[in-house]
Short mmCIF file of C-alpha atoms in Angstrom, two decimals:
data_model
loop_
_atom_site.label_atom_id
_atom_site.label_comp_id
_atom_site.label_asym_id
_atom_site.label_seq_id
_atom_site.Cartn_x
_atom_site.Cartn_y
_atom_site.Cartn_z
CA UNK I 1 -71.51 213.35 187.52
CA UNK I 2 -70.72 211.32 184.80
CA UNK I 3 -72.07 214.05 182.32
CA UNK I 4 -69.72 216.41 183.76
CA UNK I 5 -66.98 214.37 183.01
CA UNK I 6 -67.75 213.71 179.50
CA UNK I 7 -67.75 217.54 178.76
CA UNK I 8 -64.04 218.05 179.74
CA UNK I 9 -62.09 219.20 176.97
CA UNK I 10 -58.40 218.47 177.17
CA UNK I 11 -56.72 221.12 174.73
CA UNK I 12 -52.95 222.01 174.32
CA UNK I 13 -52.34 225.94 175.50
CA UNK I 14 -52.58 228.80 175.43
CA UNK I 15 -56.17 228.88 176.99
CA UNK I 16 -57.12 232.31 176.96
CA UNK I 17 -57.95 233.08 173.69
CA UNK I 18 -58.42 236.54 171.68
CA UNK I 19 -60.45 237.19 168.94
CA UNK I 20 -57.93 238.97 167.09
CA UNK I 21 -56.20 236.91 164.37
CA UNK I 22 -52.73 237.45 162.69
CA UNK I 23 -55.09 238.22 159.28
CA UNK I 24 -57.30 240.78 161.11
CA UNK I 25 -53.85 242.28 162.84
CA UNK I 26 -52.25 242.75 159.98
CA UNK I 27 -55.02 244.45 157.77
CA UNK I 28 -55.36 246.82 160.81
CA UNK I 29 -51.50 247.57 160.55
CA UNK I 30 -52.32 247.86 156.49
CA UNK I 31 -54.72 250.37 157.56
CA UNK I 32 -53.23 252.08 159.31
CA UNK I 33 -50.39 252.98 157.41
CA UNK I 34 -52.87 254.42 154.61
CA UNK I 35 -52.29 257.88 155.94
CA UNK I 36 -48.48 257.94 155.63
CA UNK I 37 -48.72 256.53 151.75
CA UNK I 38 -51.59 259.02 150.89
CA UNK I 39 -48.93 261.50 151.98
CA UNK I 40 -46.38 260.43 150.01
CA UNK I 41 -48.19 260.33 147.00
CA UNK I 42 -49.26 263.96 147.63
CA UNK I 43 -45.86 265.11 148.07
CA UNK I 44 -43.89 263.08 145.61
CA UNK I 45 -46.32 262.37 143.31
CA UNK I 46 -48.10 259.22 140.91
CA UNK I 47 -44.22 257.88 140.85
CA UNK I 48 -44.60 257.03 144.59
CA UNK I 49 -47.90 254.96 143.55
CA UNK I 50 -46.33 253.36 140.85
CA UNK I 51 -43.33 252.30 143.88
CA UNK I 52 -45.82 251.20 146.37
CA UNK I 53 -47.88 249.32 143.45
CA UNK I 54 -45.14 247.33 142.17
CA UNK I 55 -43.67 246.48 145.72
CA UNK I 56 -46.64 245.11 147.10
CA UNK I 57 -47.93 243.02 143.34
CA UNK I 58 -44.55 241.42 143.33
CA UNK I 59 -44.38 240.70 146.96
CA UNK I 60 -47.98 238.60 146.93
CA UNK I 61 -46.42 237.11 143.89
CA UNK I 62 -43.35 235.58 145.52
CA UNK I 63 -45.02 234.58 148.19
CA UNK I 64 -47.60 232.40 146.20
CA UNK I 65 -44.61 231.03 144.18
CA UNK I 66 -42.91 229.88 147.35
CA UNK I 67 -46.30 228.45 148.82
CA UNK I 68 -46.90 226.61 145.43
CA UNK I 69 -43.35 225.21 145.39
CA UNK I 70 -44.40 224.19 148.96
CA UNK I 71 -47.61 222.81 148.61
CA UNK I 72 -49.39 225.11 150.77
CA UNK I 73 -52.79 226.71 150.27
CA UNK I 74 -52.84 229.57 148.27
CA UNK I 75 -55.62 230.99 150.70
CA UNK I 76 -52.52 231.92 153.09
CA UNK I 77 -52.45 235.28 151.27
CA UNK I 78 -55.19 236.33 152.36
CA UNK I 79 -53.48 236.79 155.48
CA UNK I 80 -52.59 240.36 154.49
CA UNK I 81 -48.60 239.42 155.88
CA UNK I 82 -47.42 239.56 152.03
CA UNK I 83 -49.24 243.16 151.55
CA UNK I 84 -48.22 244.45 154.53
CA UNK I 85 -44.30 243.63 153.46
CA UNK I 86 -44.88 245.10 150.15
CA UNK I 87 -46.71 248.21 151.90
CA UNK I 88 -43.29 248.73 154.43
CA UNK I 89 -40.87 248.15 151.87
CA UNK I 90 -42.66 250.80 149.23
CA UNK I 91 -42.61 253.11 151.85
CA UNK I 92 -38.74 252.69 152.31
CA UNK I 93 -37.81 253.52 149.02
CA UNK I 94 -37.29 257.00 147.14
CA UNK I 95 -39.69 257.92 144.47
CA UNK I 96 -37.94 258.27 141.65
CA UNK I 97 -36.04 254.30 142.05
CA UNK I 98 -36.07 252.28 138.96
CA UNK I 99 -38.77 249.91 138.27
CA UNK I 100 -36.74 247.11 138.45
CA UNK I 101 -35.80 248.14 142.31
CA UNK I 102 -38.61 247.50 143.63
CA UNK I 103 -39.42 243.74 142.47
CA UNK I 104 -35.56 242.75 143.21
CA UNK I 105 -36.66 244.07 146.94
CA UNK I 106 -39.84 242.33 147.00
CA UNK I 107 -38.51 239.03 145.73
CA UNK I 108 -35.52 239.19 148.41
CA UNK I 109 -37.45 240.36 151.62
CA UNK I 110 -40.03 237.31 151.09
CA UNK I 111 -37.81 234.77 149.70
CA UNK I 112 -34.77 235.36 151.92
CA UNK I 113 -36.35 237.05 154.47
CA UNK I 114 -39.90 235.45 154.83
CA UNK I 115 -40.07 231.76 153.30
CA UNK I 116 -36.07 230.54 153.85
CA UNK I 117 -36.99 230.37 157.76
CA UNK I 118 -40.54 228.72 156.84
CA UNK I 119 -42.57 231.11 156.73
CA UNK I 120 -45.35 233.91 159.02
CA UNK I 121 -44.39 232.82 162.24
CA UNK I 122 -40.83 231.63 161.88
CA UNK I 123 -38.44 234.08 159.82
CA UNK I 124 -36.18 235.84 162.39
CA UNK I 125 -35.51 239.14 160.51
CA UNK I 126 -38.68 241.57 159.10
CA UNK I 127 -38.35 240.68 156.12
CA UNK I 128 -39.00 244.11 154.53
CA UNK I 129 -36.22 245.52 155.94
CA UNK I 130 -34.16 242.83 154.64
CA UNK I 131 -35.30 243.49 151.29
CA UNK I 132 -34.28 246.89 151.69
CA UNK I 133 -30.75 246.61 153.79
CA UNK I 134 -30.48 243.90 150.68
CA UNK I 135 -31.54 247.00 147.90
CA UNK I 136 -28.51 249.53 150.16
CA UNK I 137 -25.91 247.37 149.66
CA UNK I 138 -26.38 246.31 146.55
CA UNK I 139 -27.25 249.08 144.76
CA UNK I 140 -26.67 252.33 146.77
CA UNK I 141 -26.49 255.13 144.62
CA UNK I 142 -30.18 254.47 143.63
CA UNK I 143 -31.21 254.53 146.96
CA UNK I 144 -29.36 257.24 147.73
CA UNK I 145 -30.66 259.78 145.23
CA UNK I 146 -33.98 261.37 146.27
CA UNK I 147 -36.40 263.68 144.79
CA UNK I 148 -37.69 266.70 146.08
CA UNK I 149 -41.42 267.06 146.97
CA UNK I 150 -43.27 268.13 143.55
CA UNK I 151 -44.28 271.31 144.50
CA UNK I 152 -40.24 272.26 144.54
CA UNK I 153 -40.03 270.86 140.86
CA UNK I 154 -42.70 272.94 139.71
CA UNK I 155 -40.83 275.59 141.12
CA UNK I 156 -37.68 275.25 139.68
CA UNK I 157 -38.74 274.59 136.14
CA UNK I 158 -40.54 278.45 136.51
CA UNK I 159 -37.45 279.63 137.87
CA UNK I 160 -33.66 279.96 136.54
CA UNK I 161 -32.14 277.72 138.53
CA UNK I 162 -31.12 274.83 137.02
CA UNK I 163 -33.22 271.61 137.21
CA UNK I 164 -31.29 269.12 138.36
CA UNK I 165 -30.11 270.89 141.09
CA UNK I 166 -32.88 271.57 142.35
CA UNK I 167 -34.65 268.32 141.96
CA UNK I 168 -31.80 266.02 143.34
CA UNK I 169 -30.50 267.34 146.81
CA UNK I 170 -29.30 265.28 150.07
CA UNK I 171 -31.79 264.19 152.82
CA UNK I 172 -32.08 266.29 156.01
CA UNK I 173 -30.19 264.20 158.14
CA UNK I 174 -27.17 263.84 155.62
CA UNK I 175 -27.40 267.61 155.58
CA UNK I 176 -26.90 267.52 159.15
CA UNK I 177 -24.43 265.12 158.90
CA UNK I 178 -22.06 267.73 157.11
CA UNK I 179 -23.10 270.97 158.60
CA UNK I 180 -19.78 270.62 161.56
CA UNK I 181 -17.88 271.04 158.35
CA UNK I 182 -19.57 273.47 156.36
CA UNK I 183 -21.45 275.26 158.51
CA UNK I 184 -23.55 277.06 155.77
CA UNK I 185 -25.38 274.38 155.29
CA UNK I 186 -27.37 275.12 158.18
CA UNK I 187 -29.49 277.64 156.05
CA UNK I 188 -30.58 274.84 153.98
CA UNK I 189 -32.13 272.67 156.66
CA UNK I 190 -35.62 272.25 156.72
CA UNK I 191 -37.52 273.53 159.80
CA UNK I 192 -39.86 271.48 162.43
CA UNK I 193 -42.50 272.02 160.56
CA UNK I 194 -41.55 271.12 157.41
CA UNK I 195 -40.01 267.64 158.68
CA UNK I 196 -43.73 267.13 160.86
CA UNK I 197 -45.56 267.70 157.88
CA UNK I 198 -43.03 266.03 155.09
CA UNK I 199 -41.84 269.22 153.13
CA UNK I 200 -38.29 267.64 152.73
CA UNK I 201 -36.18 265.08 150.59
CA UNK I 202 -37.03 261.23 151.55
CA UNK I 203 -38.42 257.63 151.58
CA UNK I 204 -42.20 257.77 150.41
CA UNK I 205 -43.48 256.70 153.48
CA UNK I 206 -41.23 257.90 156.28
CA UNK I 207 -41.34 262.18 155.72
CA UNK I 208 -44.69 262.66 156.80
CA UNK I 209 -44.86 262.09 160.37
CA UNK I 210 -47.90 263.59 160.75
CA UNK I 211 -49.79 260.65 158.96
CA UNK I 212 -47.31 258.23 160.87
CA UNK I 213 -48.57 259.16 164.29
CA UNK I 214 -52.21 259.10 163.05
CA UNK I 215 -51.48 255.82 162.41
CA UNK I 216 -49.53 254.98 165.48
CA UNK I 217 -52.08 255.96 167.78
CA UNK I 218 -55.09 253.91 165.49
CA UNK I 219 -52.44 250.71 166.50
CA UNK I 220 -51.94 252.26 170.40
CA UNK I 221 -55.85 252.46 170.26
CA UNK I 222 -56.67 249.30 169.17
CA UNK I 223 -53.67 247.68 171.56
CA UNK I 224 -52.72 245.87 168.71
CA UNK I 225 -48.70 247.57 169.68
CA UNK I 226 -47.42 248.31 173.19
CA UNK I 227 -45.74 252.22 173.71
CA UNK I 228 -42.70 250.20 175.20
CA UNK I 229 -40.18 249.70 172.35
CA UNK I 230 -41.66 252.53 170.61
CA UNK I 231 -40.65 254.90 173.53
CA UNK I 232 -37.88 253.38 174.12
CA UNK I 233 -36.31 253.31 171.30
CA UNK I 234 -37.29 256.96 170.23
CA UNK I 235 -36.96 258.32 173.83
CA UNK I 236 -33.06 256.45 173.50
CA UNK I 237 -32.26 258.01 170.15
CA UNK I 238 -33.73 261.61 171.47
CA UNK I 239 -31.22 261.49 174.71
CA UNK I 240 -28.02 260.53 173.04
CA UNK I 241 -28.44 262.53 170.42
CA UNK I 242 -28.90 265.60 172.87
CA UNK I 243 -26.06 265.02 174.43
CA UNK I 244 -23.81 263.66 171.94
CA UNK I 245 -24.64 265.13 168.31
CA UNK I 246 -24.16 269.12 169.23
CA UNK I 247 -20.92 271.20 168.76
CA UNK I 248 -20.47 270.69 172.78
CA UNK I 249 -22.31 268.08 175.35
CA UNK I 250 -25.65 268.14 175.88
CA UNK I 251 -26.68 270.94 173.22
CA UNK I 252 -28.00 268.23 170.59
CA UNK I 253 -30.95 269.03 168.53
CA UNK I 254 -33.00 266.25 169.56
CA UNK I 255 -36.15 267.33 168.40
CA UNK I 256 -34.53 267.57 164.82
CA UNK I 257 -33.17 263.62 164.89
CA UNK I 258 -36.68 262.62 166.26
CA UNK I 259 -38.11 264.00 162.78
CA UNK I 260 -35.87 262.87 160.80
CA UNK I 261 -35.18 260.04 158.34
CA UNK I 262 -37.19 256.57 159.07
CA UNK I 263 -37.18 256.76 163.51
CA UNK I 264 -41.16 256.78 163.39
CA UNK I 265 -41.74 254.57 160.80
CA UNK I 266 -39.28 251.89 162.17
CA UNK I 267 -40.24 252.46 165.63
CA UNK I 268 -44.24 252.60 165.32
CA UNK I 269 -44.59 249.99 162.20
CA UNK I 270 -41.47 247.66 162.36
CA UNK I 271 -39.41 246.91 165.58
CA UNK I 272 -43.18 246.09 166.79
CA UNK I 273 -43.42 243.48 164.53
CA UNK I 274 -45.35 240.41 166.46
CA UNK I 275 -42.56 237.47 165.06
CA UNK I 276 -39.07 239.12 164.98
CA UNK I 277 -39.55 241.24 168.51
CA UNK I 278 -39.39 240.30 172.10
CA UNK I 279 -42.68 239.15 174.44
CA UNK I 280 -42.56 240.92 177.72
CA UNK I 281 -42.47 243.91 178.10
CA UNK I 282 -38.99 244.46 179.72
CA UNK I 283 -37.45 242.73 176.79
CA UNK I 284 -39.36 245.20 174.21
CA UNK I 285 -38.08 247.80 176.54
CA UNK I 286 -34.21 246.36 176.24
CA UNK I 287 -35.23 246.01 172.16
CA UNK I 288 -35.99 249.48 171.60
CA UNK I 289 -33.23 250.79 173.75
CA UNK I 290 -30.76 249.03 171.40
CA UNK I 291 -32.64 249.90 168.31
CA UNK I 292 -31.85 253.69 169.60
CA UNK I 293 -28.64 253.30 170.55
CA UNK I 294 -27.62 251.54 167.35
CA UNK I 295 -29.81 253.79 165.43
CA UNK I 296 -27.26 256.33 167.03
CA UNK I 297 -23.70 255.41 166.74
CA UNK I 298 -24.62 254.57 163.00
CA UNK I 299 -25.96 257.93 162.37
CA UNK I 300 -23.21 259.79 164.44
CA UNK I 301 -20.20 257.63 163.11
CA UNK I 302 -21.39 256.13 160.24
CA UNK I 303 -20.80 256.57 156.45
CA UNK I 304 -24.20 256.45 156.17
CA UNK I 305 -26.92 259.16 157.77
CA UNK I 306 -29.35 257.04 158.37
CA UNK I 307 -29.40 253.64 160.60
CA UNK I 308 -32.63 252.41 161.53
CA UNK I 309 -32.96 249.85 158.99
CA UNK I 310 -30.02 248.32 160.18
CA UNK I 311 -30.69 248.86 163.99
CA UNK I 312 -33.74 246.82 163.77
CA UNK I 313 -31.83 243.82 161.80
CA UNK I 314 -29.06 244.26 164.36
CA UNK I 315 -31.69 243.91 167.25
CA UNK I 316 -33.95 241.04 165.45
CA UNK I 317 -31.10 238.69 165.80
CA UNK I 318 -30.81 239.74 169.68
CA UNK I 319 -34.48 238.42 170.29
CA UNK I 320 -34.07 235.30 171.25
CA UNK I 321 -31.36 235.82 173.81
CA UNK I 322 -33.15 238.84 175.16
CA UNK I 323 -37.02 236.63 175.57
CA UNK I 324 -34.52 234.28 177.34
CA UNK I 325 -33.32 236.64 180.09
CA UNK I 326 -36.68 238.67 180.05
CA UNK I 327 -39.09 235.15 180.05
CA UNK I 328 -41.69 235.42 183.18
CA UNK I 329 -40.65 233.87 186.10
CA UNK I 330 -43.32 230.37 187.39
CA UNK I 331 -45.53 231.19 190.49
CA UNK I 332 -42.97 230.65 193.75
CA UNK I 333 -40.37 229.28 191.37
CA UNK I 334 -36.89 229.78 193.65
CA UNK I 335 -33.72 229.67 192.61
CA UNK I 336 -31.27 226.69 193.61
CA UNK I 337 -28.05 225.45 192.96
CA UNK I 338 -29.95 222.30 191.37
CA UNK I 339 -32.29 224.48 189.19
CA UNK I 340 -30.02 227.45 188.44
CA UNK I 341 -29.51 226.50 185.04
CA UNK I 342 -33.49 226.44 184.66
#
């Protein structure tokens, strides 16, 4: 009896442990999103390498300056959290961006983003798209100007039209958001199949959505995310744009807004971020419902097509209050007007 004793192990929770660690999750996430940047460096070119190169180098650099400064042990990077914000934020930029864009975004989305709130574990925001709401604002016109895929440049230098114009051309979704007002633009949108498969104007990482849901389902597979704020938050933006974004109600092209801009990237890769989204499962639901609907009235009535980045910021700050309300209830807890408050 008294051997029994002596084995007991008193240990803080949680007592079901997995064998999954935050460095093995986010190499798998890394992984996964190899498809999408393979992509983008077919259809954009080496200058979408050279984007993703220097946002991810400068990234891990910042983040061992601020663990230096801190005293912590270098061997954090190895976590694969510095990459991965490197990876997201490459992938949210155009091609043809300065060189200088790139490292101002990677210093800002760890050092404001990442390290201010003390770190993996405790910043409140993803700090890639912080970097990158950070890169709009400040500096819009470069992040505004996209490239066509290469094959269109080759084009245009063997044809007669001039160069420029056809290298430099609006997104799909701003060309949307004109068409009510010049409705020959319409002829100029890119089909389903060209926005599945990443024929179109865009961020490196977000056209191809093709090599986005490979990855998706590798993270669905491995049940490293959940399909609730993912579906709820595409499912959200699908809906209201159906019935909201057509000529009349409820003759949206839904299918189109799905496709478009950075919905599958954000949705798949960064409102299910682990630290800056909610823990049940109702809240993710509640999460990606206002990612969509944000996503939405920013796109619809917004000076700017696209709103995803700034849906997900919007809805990071919401977290806590929403794990509050969402938080699992005790075994035959009951509510009374002594506990309410509880």
């Amino acid at each position: 009896m008294s051997n029994e004793r002596d084995n007991l192990v008193v240990s803080a929770p949680p007592h079901i442990r997995s064998k999954d660690s935050s460095a093995k999750i986010m190499w798998n996430v890394i992984f996964s999103l190899v498809p999408s940047g393979i992509a983008g460096i077919f259809i954009f070119g080496l200058e979408a390498l050279k984007v993703i190169i220097l946002c991810i180098f400068f990234a891990v650099l910042t983040e061992a300056i601020f663990l230096k400064l801190r005293h912590r042990n270098l061997n954090i990077l190895l976590d694969g959290s510095a990459v991965l914000t490197g990876l997201l934020l490459g992938y949210c930029l155009p091609s043809n961006v300065p060189f200088w864009i790139p490292v101002v975004g990677s210093f800002v989305g760890i050092a404001l983003g990442k390290q201010l709130f003390g770190g993996l574990g405790q910043n409140i925001f993803n700090p890639a798209l912080v970097g990158r709401a950070f890169l709009q604002i400040s500096w819009p016109v470069f992040m505004t100007t996209w490239t066509n895929p290469r094959w269109m440049k080759v084009e245009a230098i063997s044809s007669a039209t001039p160069l420029l114009d056809a290298i430099s051309s609006a997104t799909p979704l701003a060309l949307k958001k004109i068409e009510s007002h010049y409705p020959f633009i319409y002829s100029k949108l890119p089909n389903y199949w060209n926005l599945f498969l990443g024929n179109h104007k865009g961020c490196i990482g977000e056209v191809c959505i093709f090599a986005l849901l490979l990855g998706a389902l590798f993270l669905l597979f491995k049940k490293i995310i959940s399909w609730h704020t993912p579906f709820s938050f595409i499912w959200t933006l699908g809906i209201l744009s159906w019935i909201f974004s057509g000529r009349i109600p409820f003759s949206g092209d839904t299918l189109f807004y799905i496709l478009s801009g950075g919905l599958i990237l954000g949705a798949f890769f960064m409102a299910t971020d682990y630290v800056t989204s909610p823990l049940t499962n109702k809240g993710k639901l509640i999460f990606g419902f206002g990612c969509g609907l944000l996503t939405f009235i920013i796109r619809l009535r917004g000076s700017y097509p696209e709103g995803v980045c700034y849906a997900i910021l919007f809805m990071d700050a919401a977290v806590p209050i929403i794990d509050r309300f969402t938080k699992t209830r005790k075994l035959g807890f009951v509510k009374t007007p002594f506990n309410l408050r509880g």
